[in-house]
PDB file of C-alpha atoms in Angstrom:
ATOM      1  CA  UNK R   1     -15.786 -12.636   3.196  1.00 53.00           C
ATOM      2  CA  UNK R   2     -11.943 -13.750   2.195  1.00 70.00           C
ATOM      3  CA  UNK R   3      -9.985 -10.734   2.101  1.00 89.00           C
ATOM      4  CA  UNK R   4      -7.464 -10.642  -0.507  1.00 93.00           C
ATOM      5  CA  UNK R   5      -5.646 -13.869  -1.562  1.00 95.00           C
ATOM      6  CA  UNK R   6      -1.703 -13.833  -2.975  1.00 96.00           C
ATOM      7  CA  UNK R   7       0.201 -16.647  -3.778  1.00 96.00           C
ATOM      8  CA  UNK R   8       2.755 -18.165  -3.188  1.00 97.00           C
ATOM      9  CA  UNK R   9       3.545 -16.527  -0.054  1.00 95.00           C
ATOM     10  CA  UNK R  10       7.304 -16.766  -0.808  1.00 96.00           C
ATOM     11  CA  UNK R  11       8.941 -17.436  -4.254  1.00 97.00           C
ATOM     12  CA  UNK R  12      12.581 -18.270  -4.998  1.00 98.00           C
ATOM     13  CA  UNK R  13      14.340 -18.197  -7.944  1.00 97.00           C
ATOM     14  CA  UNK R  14      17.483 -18.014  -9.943  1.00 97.00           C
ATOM     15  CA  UNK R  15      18.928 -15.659 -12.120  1.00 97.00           C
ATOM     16  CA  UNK R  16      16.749 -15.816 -15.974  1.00 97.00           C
ATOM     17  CA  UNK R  17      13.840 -18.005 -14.604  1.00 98.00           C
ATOM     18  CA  UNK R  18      10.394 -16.119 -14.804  1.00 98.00           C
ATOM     19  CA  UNK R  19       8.468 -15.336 -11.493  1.00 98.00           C
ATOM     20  CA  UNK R  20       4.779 -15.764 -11.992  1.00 98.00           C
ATOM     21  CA  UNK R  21       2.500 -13.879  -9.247  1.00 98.00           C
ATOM     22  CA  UNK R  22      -0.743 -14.513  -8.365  1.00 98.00           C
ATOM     23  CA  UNK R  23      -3.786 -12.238  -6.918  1.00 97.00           C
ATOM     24  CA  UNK R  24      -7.211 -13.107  -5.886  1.00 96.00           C
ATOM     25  CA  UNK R  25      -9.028 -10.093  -5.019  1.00 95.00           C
ATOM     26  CA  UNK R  26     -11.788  -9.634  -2.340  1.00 93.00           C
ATOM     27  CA  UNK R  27     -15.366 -11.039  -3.409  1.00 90.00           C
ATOM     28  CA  UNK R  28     -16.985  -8.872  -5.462  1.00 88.00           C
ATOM     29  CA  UNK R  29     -14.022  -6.397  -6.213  1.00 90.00           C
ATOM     30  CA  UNK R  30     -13.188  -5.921  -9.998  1.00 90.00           C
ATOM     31  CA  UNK R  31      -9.985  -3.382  -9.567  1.00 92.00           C
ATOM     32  CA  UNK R  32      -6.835  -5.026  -9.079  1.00 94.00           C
ATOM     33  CA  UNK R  33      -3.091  -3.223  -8.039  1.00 95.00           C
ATOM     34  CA  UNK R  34       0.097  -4.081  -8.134  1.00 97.00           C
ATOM     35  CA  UNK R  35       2.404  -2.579  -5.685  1.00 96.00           C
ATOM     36  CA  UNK R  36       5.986  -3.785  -4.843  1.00 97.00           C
ATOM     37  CA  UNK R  37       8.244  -3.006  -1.965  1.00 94.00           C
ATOM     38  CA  UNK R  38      12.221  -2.677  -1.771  1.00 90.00           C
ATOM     39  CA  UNK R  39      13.880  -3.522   1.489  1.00 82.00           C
ATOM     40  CA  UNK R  40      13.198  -0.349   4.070  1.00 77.00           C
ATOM     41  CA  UNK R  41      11.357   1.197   1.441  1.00 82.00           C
ATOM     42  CA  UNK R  42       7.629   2.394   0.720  1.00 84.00           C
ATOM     43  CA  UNK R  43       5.188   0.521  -1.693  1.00 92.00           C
ATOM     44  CA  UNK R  44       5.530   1.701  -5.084  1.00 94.00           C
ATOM     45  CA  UNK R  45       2.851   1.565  -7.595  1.00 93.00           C
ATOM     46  CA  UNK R  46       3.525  -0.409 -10.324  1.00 96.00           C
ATOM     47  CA  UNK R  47      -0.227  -1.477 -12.352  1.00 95.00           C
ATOM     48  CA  UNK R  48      -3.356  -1.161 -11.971  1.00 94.00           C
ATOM     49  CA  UNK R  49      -6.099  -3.214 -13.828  1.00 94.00           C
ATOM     50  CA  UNK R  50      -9.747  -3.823 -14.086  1.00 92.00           C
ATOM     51  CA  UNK R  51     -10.988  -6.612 -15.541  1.00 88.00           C
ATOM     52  CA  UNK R  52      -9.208  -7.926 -18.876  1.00 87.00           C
ATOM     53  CA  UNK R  53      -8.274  -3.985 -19.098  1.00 92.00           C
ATOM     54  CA  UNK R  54      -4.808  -2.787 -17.957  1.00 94.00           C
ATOM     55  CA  UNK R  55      -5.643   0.909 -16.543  1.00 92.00           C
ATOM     56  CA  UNK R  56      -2.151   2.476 -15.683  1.00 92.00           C
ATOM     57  CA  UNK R  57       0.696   1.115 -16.118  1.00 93.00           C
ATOM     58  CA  UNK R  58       2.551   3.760 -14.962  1.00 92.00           C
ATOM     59  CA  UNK R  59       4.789   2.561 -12.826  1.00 93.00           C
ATOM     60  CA  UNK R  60       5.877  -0.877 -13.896  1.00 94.00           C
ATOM     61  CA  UNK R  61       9.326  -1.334 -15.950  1.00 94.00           C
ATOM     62  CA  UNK R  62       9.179  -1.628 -19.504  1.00 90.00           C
ATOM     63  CA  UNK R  63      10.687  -4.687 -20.047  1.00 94.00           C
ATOM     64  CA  UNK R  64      10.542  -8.326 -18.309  1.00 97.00           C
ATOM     65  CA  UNK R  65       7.139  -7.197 -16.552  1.00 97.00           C
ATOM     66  CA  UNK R  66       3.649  -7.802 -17.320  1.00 97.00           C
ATOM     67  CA  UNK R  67       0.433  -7.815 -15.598  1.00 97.00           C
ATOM     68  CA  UNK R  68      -3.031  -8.998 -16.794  1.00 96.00           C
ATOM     69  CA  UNK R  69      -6.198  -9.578 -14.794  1.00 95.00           C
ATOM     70  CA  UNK R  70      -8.954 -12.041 -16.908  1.00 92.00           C
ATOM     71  CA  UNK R  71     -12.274 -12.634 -17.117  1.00 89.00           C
ATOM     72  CA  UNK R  72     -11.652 -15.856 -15.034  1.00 89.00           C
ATOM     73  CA  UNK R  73      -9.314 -16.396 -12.414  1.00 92.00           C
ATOM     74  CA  UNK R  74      -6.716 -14.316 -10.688  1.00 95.00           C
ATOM     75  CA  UNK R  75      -4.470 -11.424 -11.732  1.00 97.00           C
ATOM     76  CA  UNK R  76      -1.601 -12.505 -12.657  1.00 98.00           C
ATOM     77  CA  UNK R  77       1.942 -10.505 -11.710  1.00 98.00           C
ATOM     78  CA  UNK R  78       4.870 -11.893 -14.645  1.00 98.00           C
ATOM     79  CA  UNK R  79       8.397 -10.967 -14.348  1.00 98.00           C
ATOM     80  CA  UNK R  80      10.485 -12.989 -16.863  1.00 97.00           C
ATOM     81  CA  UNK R  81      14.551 -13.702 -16.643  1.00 97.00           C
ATOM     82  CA  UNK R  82      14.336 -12.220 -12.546  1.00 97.00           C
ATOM     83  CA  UNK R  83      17.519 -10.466 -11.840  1.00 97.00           C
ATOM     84  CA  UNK R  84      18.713  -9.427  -8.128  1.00 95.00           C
ATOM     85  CA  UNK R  85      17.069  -6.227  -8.435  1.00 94.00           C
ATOM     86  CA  UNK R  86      13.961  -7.887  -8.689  1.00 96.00           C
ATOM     87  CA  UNK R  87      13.754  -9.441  -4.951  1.00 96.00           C
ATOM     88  CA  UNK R  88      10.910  -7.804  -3.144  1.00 96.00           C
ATOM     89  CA  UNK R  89       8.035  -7.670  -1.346  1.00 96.00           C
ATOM     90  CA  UNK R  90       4.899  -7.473  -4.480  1.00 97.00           C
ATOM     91  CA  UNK R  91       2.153  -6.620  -2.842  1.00 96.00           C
ATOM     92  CA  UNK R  92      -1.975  -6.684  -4.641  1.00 96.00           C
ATOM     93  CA  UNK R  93      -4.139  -4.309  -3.638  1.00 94.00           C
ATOM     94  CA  UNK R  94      -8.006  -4.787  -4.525  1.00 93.00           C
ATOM     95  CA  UNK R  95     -11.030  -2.236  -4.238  1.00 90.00           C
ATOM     96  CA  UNK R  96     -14.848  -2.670  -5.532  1.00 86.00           C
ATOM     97  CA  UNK R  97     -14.420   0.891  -7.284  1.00 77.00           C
ATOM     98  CA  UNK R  98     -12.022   2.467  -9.184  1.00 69.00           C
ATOM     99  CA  UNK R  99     -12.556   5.976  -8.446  1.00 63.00           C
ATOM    100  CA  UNK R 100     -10.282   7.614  -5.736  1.00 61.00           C
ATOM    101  CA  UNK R 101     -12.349   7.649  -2.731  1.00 61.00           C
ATOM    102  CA  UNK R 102     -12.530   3.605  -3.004  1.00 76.00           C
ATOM    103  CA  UNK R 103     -10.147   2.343  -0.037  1.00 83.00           C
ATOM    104  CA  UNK R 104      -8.036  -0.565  -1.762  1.00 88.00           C
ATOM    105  CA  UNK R 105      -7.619  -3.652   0.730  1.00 90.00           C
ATOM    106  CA  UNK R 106      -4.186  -5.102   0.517  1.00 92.00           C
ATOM    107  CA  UNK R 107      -3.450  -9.004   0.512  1.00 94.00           C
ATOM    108  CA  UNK R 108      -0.585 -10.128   2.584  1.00 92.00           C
ATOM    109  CA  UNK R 109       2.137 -10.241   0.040  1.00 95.00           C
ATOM    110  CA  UNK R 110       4.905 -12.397  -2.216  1.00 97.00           C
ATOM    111  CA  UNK R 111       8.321 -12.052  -1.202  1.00 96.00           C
ATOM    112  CA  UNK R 112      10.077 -12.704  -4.028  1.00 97.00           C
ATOM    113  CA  UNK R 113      14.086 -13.493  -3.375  1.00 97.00           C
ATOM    114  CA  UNK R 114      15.647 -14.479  -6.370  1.00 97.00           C
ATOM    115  CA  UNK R 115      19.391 -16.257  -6.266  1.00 96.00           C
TER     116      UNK R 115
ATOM    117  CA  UNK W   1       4.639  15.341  -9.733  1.00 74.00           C
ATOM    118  CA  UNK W   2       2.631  14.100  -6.155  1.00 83.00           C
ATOM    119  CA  UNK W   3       4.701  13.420  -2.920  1.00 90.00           C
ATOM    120  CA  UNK W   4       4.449  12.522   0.179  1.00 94.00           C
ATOM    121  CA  UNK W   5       7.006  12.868   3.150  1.00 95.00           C
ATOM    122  CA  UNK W   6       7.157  10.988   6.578  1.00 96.00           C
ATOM    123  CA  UNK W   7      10.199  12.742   8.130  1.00 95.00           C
ATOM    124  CA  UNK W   8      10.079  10.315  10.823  1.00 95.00           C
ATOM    125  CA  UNK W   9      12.198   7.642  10.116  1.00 94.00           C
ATOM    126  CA  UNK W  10      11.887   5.988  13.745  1.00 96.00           C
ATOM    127  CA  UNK W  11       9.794   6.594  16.468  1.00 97.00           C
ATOM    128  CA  UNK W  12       9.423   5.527  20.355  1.00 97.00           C
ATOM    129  CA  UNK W  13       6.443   5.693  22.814  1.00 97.00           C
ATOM    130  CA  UNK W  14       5.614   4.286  26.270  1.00 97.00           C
ATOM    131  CA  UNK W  15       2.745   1.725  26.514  1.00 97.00           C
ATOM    132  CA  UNK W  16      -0.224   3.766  27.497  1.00 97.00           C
ATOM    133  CA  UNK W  17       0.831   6.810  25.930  1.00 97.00           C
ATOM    134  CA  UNK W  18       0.285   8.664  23.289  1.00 98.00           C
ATOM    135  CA  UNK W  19       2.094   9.583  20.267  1.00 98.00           C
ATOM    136  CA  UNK W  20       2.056  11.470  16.926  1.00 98.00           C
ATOM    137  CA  UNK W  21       3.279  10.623  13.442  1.00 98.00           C
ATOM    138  CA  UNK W  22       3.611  13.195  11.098  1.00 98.00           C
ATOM    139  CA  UNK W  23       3.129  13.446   7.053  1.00 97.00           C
ATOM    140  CA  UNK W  24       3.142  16.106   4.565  1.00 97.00           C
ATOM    141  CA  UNK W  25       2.129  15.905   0.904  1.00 96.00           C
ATOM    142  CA  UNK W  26       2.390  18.081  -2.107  1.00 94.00           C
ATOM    143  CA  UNK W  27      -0.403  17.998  -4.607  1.00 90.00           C
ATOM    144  CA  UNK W  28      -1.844  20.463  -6.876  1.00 88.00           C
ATOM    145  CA  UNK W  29      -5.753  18.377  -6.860  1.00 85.00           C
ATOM    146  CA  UNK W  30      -8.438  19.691  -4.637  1.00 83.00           C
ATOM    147  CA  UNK W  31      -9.957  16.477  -4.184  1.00 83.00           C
ATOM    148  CA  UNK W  32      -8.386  13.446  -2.881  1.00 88.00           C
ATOM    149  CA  UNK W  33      -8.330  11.264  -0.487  1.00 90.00           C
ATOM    150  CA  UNK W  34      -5.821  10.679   2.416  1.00 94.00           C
ATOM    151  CA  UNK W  35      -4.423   6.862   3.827  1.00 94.00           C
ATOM    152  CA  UNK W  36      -2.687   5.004   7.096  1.00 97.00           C
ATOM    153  CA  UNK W  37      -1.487   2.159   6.364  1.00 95.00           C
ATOM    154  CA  UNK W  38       0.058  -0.081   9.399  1.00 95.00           C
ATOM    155  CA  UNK W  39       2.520  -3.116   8.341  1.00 92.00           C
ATOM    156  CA  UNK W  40       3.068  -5.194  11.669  1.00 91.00           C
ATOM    157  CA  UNK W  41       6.464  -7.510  11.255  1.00 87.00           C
ATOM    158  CA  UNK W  42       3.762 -10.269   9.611  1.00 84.00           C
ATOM    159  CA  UNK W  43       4.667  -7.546   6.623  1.00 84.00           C
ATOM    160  CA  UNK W  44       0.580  -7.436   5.670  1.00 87.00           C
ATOM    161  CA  UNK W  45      -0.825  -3.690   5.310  1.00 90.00           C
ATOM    162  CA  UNK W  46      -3.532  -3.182   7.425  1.00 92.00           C
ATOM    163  CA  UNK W  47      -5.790   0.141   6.663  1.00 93.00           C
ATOM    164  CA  UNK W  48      -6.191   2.176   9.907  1.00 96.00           C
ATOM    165  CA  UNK W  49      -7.688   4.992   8.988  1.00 95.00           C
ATOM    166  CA  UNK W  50      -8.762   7.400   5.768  1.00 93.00           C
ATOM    167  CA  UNK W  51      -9.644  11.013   5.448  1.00 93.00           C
ATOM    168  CA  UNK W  52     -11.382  12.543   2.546  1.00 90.00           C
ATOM    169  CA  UNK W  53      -9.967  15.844   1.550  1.00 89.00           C
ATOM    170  CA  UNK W  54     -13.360  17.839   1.156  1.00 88.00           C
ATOM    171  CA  UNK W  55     -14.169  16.743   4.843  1.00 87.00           C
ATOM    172  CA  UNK W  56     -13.168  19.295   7.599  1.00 85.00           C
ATOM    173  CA  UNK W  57     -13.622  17.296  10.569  1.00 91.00           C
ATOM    174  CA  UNK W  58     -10.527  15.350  11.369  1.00 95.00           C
ATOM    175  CA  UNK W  59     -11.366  11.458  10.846  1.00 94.00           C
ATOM    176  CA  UNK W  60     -11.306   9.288  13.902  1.00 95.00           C
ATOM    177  CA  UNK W  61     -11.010   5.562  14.292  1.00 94.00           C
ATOM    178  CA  UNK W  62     -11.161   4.237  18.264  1.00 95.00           C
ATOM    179  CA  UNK W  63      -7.575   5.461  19.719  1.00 97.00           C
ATOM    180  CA  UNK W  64      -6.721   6.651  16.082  1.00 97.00           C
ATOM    181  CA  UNK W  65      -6.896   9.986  14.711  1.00 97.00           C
ATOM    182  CA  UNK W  66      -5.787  12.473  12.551  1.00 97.00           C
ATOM    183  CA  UNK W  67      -5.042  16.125  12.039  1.00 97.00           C
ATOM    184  CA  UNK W  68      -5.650  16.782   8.900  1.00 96.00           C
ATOM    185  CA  UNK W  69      -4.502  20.634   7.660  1.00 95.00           C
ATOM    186  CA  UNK W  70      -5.318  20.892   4.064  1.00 93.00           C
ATOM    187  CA  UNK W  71      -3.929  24.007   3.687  1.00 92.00           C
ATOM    188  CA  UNK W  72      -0.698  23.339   5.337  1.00 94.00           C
ATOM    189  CA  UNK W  73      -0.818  20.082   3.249  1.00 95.00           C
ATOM    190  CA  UNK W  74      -0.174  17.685   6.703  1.00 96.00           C
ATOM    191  CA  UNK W  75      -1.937  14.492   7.807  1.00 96.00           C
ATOM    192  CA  UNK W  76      -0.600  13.490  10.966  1.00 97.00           C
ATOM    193  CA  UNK W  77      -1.781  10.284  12.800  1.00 98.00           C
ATOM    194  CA  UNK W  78      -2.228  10.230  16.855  1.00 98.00           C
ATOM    195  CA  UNK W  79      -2.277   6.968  18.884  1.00 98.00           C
ATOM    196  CA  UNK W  80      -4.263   7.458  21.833  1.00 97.00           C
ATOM    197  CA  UNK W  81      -3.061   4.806  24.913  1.00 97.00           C
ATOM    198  CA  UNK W  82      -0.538   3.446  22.885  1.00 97.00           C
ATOM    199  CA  UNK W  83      -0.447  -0.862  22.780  1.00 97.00           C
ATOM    200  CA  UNK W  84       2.318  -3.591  22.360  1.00 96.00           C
ATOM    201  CA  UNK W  85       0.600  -4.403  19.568  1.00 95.00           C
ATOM    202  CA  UNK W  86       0.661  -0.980  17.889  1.00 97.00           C
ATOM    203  CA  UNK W  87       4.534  -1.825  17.174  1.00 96.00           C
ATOM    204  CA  UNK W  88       4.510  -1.673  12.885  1.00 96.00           C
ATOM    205  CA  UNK W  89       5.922   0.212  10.041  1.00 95.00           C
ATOM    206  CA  UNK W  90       3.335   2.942   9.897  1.00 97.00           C
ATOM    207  CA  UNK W  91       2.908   4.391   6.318  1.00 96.00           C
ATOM    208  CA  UNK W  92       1.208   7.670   5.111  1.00 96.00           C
ATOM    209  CA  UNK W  93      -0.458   7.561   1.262  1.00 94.00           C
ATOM    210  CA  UNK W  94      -1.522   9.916  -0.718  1.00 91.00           C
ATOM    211  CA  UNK W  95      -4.816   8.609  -3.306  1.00 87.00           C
ATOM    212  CA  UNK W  96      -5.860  10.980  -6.680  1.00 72.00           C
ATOM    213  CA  UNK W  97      -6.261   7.645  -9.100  1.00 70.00           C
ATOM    214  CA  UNK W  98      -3.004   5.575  -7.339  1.00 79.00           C
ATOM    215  CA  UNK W  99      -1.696   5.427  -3.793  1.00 87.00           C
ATOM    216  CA  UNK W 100       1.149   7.164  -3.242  1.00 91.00           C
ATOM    217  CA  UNK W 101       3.248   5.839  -0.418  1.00 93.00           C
ATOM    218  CA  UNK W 102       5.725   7.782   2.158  1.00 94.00           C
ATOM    219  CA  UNK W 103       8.937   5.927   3.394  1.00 92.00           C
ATOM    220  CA  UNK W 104       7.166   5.424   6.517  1.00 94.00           C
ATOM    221  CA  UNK W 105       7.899   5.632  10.434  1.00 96.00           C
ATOM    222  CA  UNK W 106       8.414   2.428  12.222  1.00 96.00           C
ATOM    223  CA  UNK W 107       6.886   2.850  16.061  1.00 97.00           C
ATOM    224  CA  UNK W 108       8.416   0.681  18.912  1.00 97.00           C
ATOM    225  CA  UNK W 109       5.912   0.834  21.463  1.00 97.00           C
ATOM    226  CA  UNK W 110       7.748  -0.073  24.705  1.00 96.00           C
ATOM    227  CA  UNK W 111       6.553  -1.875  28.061  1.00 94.00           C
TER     228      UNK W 111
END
């Protein structure tokens, strides 16, 4: 059983392109999260989606970001014109429930560095 | 607002030995559910070991295990006959609906 899939491992861009994120979760698992991590920091929550529903989007910025998880395919992390700020680790996070005793299985990351 | 503290920035244990990373959370909920998290330098987060919050007994995973102390609000993670590879950014979370992340305590387990 594939654990969680994210790609592209690494993504570089400049300054104004868009970043475009990808997330498969584990077989089977229809709850989706979006977590991203700041050099030295902690993971920070950011979205959290079931499918073709965003749940809580809580912690993601207002503008530039959006997140959507479809019927088909993966989830899909979107953060148009990058700015510095934006380089980071963006982790998904999948789990076969969405109630809080489910543990969420993490896939290894997109380090995003952006020029 | 839910928080959760790892005042441990850095930690440093002899191979073989044991060791103890601590974590405190505030939270008004009665029912939730309690995370470590491991990131080796590969940077992926590996899930080492969870601890409902209705539970009493103290969760246990092979040389991992915790002491969980509801009403002190601490979940501290021991590593029994600590190994090279045991070296990782070690983070405590905190689970209602979302995780909840500390800053985490990065272990050097030594030769």
């Amino acid at each position: 059983n594939a654990g969680v899939m994210q790609n592209p491992r690494h993504l570089v861009r400049r300054r104004g392109q868009e970043a475009r994120l990808r997330c498969s979760p584990m077989k089977g698992h229809s709850h989706v999260y979006w977590y991203r991590q700041l050099p030295e920091e902690g993971l920070k929550f950011m979205v959290y989606l079931q499918k073709e529903n965003i749940i809580d989007e809580s912690g993601m910025p207002k503008e530039r970001f959006s997140a959507e998880f479809p019927k088909e395919g993966p989830s899909i992390l979107r953060i148009q014109q990058v700015v510095r700020g934006d380089s980071a680790a963006y982790f998904c996070a999948s789990s076969l429930q969405g109630a809080g005793q489910e543990t969420q299985y993490f896939g290894p990351g997109t380090r995003l560095l952006v020029l | 607002a839910q928080t959760v503290t790892q005042s441990q920035p850095e930690m440093s244990v002899q191979e073989a030995e044991t060791v103890t990373l601590s974590c405190t959370y505030d939270t008004s909920e009665n029912n939730y559910y309690l995370f470590w998290y491991k990131q080796p330098p590969s940077r992926q987060m590996i899930l080492v070991i969870r601890q409902e919050a209705y539970k009493q007994q103290n969760a246990t995973e092979n040389r991992f295990s915790v002491n969980f102390q509801k009403a002190a609000k601490s979940f501290s993670l021991k590593i029994s006959d600590s190994q090279l590879g045991d070296t990782a950014m070690y983070f405590c979370a905190f689970r209602s609906n979302k995780l909840i992340f500390g800053t985490g305590t990065l272990l050097a387990v030594q030769p």
